[in-house]
Amino acid sequence: MTHTGGFQDDDFWTEFYDFLFSDQRFTQAEDLLDTSPLLALPTGARVLDLCCGPGVFTVPLARRGYAVTGVDRSPAMLERARALSAERSAPATYVEADVRAYAQPGAFDVVLNMFTSFGYFDDPADNARALRTMHDSLAPGGTLLLDLAGKELLAGRVTPPKVVRRGDDLLVQT
């Protein structure tokens, strides 16, 4: 498999699913929900999980009793999220939509955008549009939680290229 497409390419998420969404990532989300004061959400909160992917946060939030809506542009990731929700008896709503366009004015107490899923559009105006939809979807007094990796953090993680082989697949990460 050779893939050089960008994050907007649904094949990228499908082909590299096992590399991007390991069991460790799901465990990490559960741990964060158990320990982070930032994720100590009010009882009964209505949560919008933007760029939800395969439900890494959506499913455990739903299992904790929150009314969760997961939004992602990838049909393949939403299919996995729906399957995981069913498997774990974690009812959630899933919507296929672009983060720049999805807004439900005042419908959510909390908007999450996790695992540095923000800021990748080439045009800064598109990033601003995404922020506007997040803002517009919040109820008055709601909370926006953006998970971002700053340049200082990333600079500290500079490493040689990483090569991972799984069967016939090879991932080169630079």
PDB file of C-alpha atoms in Angstrom:
ATOM      1  CA  MET A   1       0.000   0.000   0.000  1.00  0.00           C
ATOM      2  CA  THR A   2       1.363   3.419  -0.906  1.00  0.00           C
ATOM      3  CA  HIS A   3      -0.510   6.480   0.227  1.00  0.00           C
ATOM      4  CA  THR A   4       0.509  10.099   0.003  1.00  0.00           C
ATOM      5  CA  GLY A   5      -2.916  11.765   0.202  1.00  0.00           C
ATOM      6  CA  GLY A   6      -3.876  14.282   2.837  1.00  0.00           C
ATOM      7  CA  PHE A   7      -6.158  14.206   5.851  1.00  0.00           C
ATOM      8  CA  GLN A   8      -9.137  15.124   3.663  1.00  0.00           C
ATOM      9  CA  ASP A   9      -8.809  11.797   1.815  1.00  0.00           C
ATOM     10  CA  ASP A  10     -11.131   9.170   3.327  1.00  0.00           C
ATOM     11  CA  ASP A  11      -8.848   6.398   2.059  1.00  0.00           C
ATOM     12  CA  PHE A  12      -6.113   7.732   4.355  1.00  0.00           C
ATOM     13  CA  TRP A  13      -8.241   7.057   7.450  1.00  0.00           C
ATOM     14  CA  THR A  14      -9.292   3.629   6.217  1.00  0.00           C
ATOM     15  CA  GLU A  15      -5.851   2.467   5.132  1.00  0.00           C
ATOM     16  CA  PHE A  16      -4.069   3.691   8.261  1.00  0.00           C
ATOM     17  CA  TYR A  17      -6.811   2.975  10.785  1.00  0.00           C
ATOM     18  CA  ASP A  18      -4.779   0.441  12.775  1.00  0.00           C
ATOM     19  CA  PHE A  19      -1.825   2.822  12.970  1.00  0.00           C
ATOM     20  CA  LEU A  20      -3.901   5.870  13.932  1.00  0.00           C
ATOM     21  CA  PHE A  21      -6.466   4.317  16.255  1.00  0.00           C
ATOM     22  CA  SER A  22      -4.696   1.694  18.314  1.00  0.00           C
ATOM     23  CA  ASP A  23      -6.255   0.170  21.416  1.00  0.00           C
ATOM     24  CA  GLN A  24      -3.908   2.447  23.355  1.00  0.00           C
ATOM     25  CA  ARG A  25      -5.638   5.533  21.940  1.00  0.00           C
ATOM     26  CA  PHE A  26      -9.037   4.278  23.129  1.00  0.00           C
ATOM     27  CA  THR A  27      -7.594   3.450  26.561  1.00  0.00           C
ATOM     28  CA  GLN A  28      -5.991   6.900  26.731  1.00  0.00           C
ATOM     29  CA  ALA A  29      -9.371   8.532  26.086  1.00  0.00           C
ATOM     30  CA  GLU A  30     -10.986   6.521  28.887  1.00  0.00           C
ATOM     31  CA  ASP A  31      -8.137   7.470  31.240  1.00  0.00           C
ATOM     32  CA  LEU A  32      -8.468  11.156  30.354  1.00  0.00           C
ATOM     33  CA  LEU A  33     -12.202  11.072  31.002  1.00  0.00           C
ATOM     34  CA  ASP A  34     -11.521   9.476  34.388  1.00  0.00           C
ATOM     35  CA  THR A  35      -8.749  11.847  35.477  1.00  0.00           C
ATOM     36  CA  SER A  36      -8.809  15.215  33.685  1.00  0.00           C
ATOM     37  CA  PRO A  37     -10.606  18.060  35.439  1.00  0.00           C
ATOM     38  CA  LEU A  38     -11.146  19.589  31.986  1.00  0.00           C
ATOM     39  CA  LEU A  39     -13.278  16.588  31.088  1.00  0.00           C
ATOM     40  CA  ALA A  40     -15.298  16.552  34.314  1.00  0.00           C
ATOM     41  CA  LEU A  41     -18.468  17.513  32.458  1.00  0.00           C
ATOM     42  CA  PRO A  42     -21.718  18.528  34.139  1.00  0.00           C
ATOM     43  CA  THR A  43     -24.209  15.723  34.690  1.00  0.00           C
ATOM     44  CA  GLY A  44     -26.509  15.373  31.700  1.00  0.00           C
ATOM     45  CA  ALA A  45     -24.406  17.642  29.471  1.00  0.00           C
ATOM     46  CA  ARG A  46     -25.183  17.720  25.768  1.00  0.00           C
ATOM     47  CA  VAL A  47     -21.825  17.115  24.074  1.00  0.00           C
ATOM     48  CA  LEU A  48     -20.764  17.753  20.488  1.00  0.00           C
ATOM     49  CA  ASP A  49     -17.671  15.726  19.548  1.00  0.00           C
ATOM     50  CA  LEU A  50     -16.369  17.336  16.357  1.00  0.00           C
ATOM     51  CA  CYS A  51     -13.996  15.265  14.222  1.00  0.00           C
ATOM     52  CA  CYS A  52     -15.084  12.274  16.290  1.00  0.00           C
ATOM     53  CA  GLY A  53     -13.425   9.683  14.069  1.00  0.00           C
ATOM     54  CA  PRO A  54     -14.278   6.140  15.192  1.00  0.00           C
ATOM     55  CA  GLY A  55     -15.806   7.324  18.481  1.00  0.00           C
ATOM     56  CA  VAL A  56     -12.681   7.446  20.644  1.00  0.00           C
ATOM     57  CA  PHE A  57     -14.342   9.978  22.979  1.00  0.00           C
ATOM     58  CA  THR A  58     -17.932   9.774  21.731  1.00  0.00           C
ATOM     59  CA  VAL A  59     -18.517   6.217  22.912  1.00  0.00           C
ATOM     60  CA  PRO A  60     -17.096   6.507  26.455  1.00  0.00           C
ATOM     61  CA  LEU A  61     -18.943   9.798  26.940  1.00  0.00           C
ATOM     62  CA  ALA A  62     -22.197   8.158  25.855  1.00  0.00           C
ATOM     63  CA  ARG A  63     -21.517   5.243  28.226  1.00  0.00           C
ATOM     64  CA  ARG A  64     -21.201   7.789  31.029  1.00  0.00           C
ATOM     65  CA  GLY A  65     -24.727   9.024  30.274  1.00  0.00           C
ATOM     66  CA  TYR A  66     -24.041  12.178  28.278  1.00  0.00           C
ATOM     67  CA  ALA A  67     -26.172  13.053  25.245  1.00  0.00           C
ATOM     68  CA  VAL A  68     -23.413  12.915  22.630  1.00  0.00           C
ATOM     69  CA  THR A  69     -23.397  13.835  18.970  1.00  0.00           C
ATOM     70  CA  GLY A  70     -20.323  12.784  17.001  1.00  0.00           C
ATOM     71  CA  VAL A  71     -19.615  14.632  13.774  1.00  0.00           C
ATOM     72  CA  ASP A  72     -17.052  13.586  11.196  1.00  0.00           C
ATOM     73  CA  ARG A  73     -16.602  13.971   7.439  1.00  0.00           C
ATOM     74  CA  SER A  74     -15.481  10.348   7.004  1.00  0.00           C
ATOM     75  CA  PRO A  75     -18.240   7.806   6.331  1.00  0.00           C
ATOM     76  CA  ALA A  76     -15.802   4.986   7.153  1.00  0.00           C
ATOM     77  CA  MET A  77     -14.955   6.440  10.565  1.00  0.00           C
ATOM     78  CA  LEU A  78     -18.620   7.071  11.355  1.00  0.00           C
ATOM     79  CA  GLU A  79     -19.428   3.475  10.433  1.00  0.00           C
ATOM     80  CA  ARG A  80     -16.792   2.298  12.936  1.00  0.00           C
ATOM     81  CA  ALA A  81     -18.122   4.698  15.586  1.00  0.00           C
ATOM     82  CA  ARG A  82     -21.679   3.450  15.121  1.00  0.00           C
ATOM     83  CA  ALA A  83     -20.515  -0.167  15.394  1.00  0.00           C
ATOM     84  CA  LEU A  84     -18.545   0.580  18.566  1.00  0.00           C
ATOM     85  CA  SER A  85     -21.543   2.396  20.056  1.00  0.00           C
ATOM     86  CA  ALA A  86     -23.743  -0.615  19.381  1.00  0.00           C
ATOM     87  CA  GLU A  87     -21.141  -3.059  20.710  1.00  0.00           C
ATOM     88  CA  ARG A  88     -20.728  -1.112  23.958  1.00  0.00           C
ATOM     89  CA  SER A  89     -24.394  -0.141  24.438  1.00  0.00           C
ATOM     90  CA  ALA A  90     -23.491   3.530  24.181  1.00  0.00           C
ATOM     91  CA  PRO A  91     -26.241   5.338  22.283  1.00  0.00           C
ATOM     92  CA  ALA A  92     -24.995   8.405  20.432  1.00  0.00           C
ATOM     93  CA  THR A  93     -26.023  10.386  17.391  1.00  0.00           C
ATOM     94  CA  TYR A  94     -23.610  10.421  14.447  1.00  0.00           C
ATOM     95  CA  VAL A  95     -23.636  12.969  11.650  1.00  0.00           C
ATOM     96  CA  GLU A  96     -21.554  13.054   8.482  1.00  0.00           C
ATOM     97  CA  ALA A  97     -20.600  16.693   8.011  1.00  0.00           C
ATOM     98  CA  ASP A  98     -17.730  19.084   7.487  1.00  0.00           C
ATOM     99  CA  VAL A  99     -16.564  20.811  10.675  1.00  0.00           C
ATOM    100  CA  ARG A 100     -16.645  24.139   8.823  1.00  0.00           C
ATOM    101  CA  ALA A 101     -20.348  23.818   8.107  1.00  0.00           C
ATOM    102  CA  TYR A 102     -21.977  21.833  10.920  1.00  0.00           C
ATOM    103  CA  ALA A 103     -23.693  24.020  13.475  1.00  0.00           C
ATOM    104  CA  GLN A 104     -26.682  23.500  15.717  1.00  0.00           C
ATOM    105  CA  PRO A 105     -27.155  26.939  17.298  1.00  0.00           C
ATOM    106  CA  GLY A 106     -27.133  26.751  21.090  1.00  0.00           C
ATOM    107  CA  ALA A 107     -27.716  22.981  21.119  1.00  0.00           C
ATOM    108  CA  PHE A 108     -24.679  21.854  23.146  1.00  0.00           C
ATOM    109  CA  ASP A 109     -23.288  22.490  26.615  1.00  0.00           C
ATOM    110  CA  VAL A 110     -19.845  21.225  25.590  1.00  0.00           C
ATOM    111  CA  VAL A 111     -18.046  21.142  22.249  1.00  0.00           C
ATOM    112  CA  LEU A 112     -14.981  18.879  22.039  1.00  0.00           C
ATOM    113  CA  ASN A 113     -12.338  18.760  19.339  1.00  0.00           C
ATOM    114  CA  MET A 114      -9.772  16.220  20.472  1.00  0.00           C
ATOM    115  CA  PHE A 115      -6.424  14.756  19.362  1.00  0.00           C
ATOM    116  CA  THR A 116      -5.293  17.955  17.640  1.00  0.00           C
ATOM    117  CA  SER A 117      -8.016  17.715  14.994  1.00  0.00           C
ATOM    118  CA  PHE A 118      -8.095  21.485  14.547  1.00  0.00           C
ATOM    119  CA  GLY A 119      -6.011  23.839  12.435  1.00  0.00           C
ATOM    120  CA  TYR A 120      -5.166  21.764   9.378  1.00  0.00           C
ATOM    121  CA  PHE A 121      -6.944  23.742   6.674  1.00  0.00           C
ATOM    122  CA  ASP A 122      -4.617  25.509   4.246  1.00  0.00           C
ATOM    123  CA  ASP A 123      -6.753  28.645   4.299  1.00  0.00           C
ATOM    124  CA  PRO A 124      -6.866  30.295   7.758  1.00  0.00           C
ATOM    125  CA  ALA A 125     -10.404  31.451   6.927  1.00  0.00           C
ATOM    126  CA  ASP A 126     -11.488  27.786   6.951  1.00  0.00           C
ATOM    127  CA  ASN A 127     -10.063  27.331  10.450  1.00  0.00           C
ATOM    128  CA  ALA A 128     -11.946  30.463  11.508  1.00  0.00           C
ATOM    129  CA  ARG A 129     -15.150  29.036  10.005  1.00  0.00           C
ATOM    130  CA  ALA A 130     -14.658  25.850  12.032  1.00  0.00           C
ATOM    131  CA  LEU A 131     -14.256  27.893  15.218  1.00  0.00           C
ATOM    132  CA  ARG A 132     -17.392  29.867  14.366  1.00  0.00           C
ATOM    133  CA  THR A 133     -19.456  26.676  14.022  1.00  0.00           C
ATOM    134  CA  MET A 134     -18.134  25.513  17.396  1.00  0.00           C
ATOM    135  CA  HIS A 135     -19.057  28.821  19.002  1.00  0.00           C
ATOM    136  CA  ASP A 136     -22.479  28.916  17.402  1.00  0.00           C
ATOM    137  CA  SER A 137     -23.286  25.379  18.560  1.00  0.00           C
ATOM    138  CA  LEU A 138     -22.623  26.208  22.211  1.00  0.00           C
ATOM    139  CA  ALA A 139     -25.446  27.066  24.581  1.00  0.00           C
ATOM    140  CA  PRO A 140     -24.914  30.284  26.551  1.00  0.00           C
ATOM    141  CA  GLY A 141     -22.208  29.618  29.153  1.00  0.00           C
ATOM    142  CA  GLY A 142     -21.127  26.445  27.314  1.00  0.00           C
ATOM    143  CA  THR A 143     -17.587  25.096  27.193  1.00  0.00           C
ATOM    144  CA  LEU A 144     -15.302  24.645  24.197  1.00  0.00           C
ATOM    145  CA  LEU A 145     -12.439  22.213  24.652  1.00  0.00           C
ATOM    146  CA  LEU A 146      -9.830  22.242  21.871  1.00  0.00           C
ATOM    147  CA  ASP A 147      -6.979  19.766  22.178  1.00  0.00           C
ATOM    148  CA  LEU A 148      -3.972  21.365  20.484  1.00  0.00           C
ATOM    149  CA  ALA A 149      -0.291  20.526  20.281  1.00  0.00           C
ATOM    150  CA  GLY A 150       1.813  23.676  20.306  1.00  0.00           C
ATOM    151  CA  LYS A 151       5.054  24.031  18.407  1.00  0.00           C
ATOM    152  CA  GLU A 152       7.038  23.741  21.652  1.00  0.00           C
ATOM    153  CA  LEU A 153       5.552  20.333  22.398  1.00  0.00           C
ATOM    154  CA  LEU A 154       6.059  19.140  18.837  1.00  0.00           C
ATOM    155  CA  ALA A 155       9.647  20.434  18.727  1.00  0.00           C
ATOM    156  CA  GLY A 156      10.418  18.315  21.780  1.00  0.00           C
ATOM    157  CA  ARG A 157       9.212  15.229  19.938  1.00  0.00           C
ATOM    158  CA  VAL A 158      11.367  15.621  16.850  1.00  0.00           C
ATOM    159  CA  THR A 159      12.674  12.181  16.063  1.00  0.00           C
ATOM    160  CA  PRO A 160      14.117  10.388  13.080  1.00  0.00           C
ATOM    161  CA  PRO A 161      11.549   9.010  10.630  1.00  0.00           C
ATOM    162  CA  LYS A 162       9.606   6.118  12.113  1.00  0.00           C
ATOM    163  CA  VAL A 163       8.983   3.022  10.029  1.00  0.00           C
ATOM    164  CA  VAL A 164       6.309   0.550  11.074  1.00  0.00           C
ATOM    165  CA  ARG A 165       5.607  -2.676   9.189  1.00  0.00           C
ATOM    166  CA  ARG A 166       2.427  -4.702   9.681  1.00  0.00           C
ATOM    167  CA  GLY A 167       2.215  -7.649   7.350  1.00  0.00           C
ATOM    168  CA  ASP A 168       2.495  -6.293   3.828  1.00  0.00           C
ATOM    169  CA  ASP A 169       1.842  -2.703   4.971  1.00  0.00           C
ATOM    170  CA  LEU A 170       4.585  -0.187   5.648  1.00  0.00           C
ATOM    171  CA  LEU A 171       4.042   3.187   7.307  1.00  0.00           C
ATOM    172  CA  VAL A 172       6.807   5.772   7.140  1.00  0.00           C
ATOM    173  CA  GLN A 173       6.129   8.676   9.481  1.00  0.00           C
ATOM    174  CA  THR A 174       8.216  11.824   9.083  1.00  0.00           C
TER     175      THR A 174
END
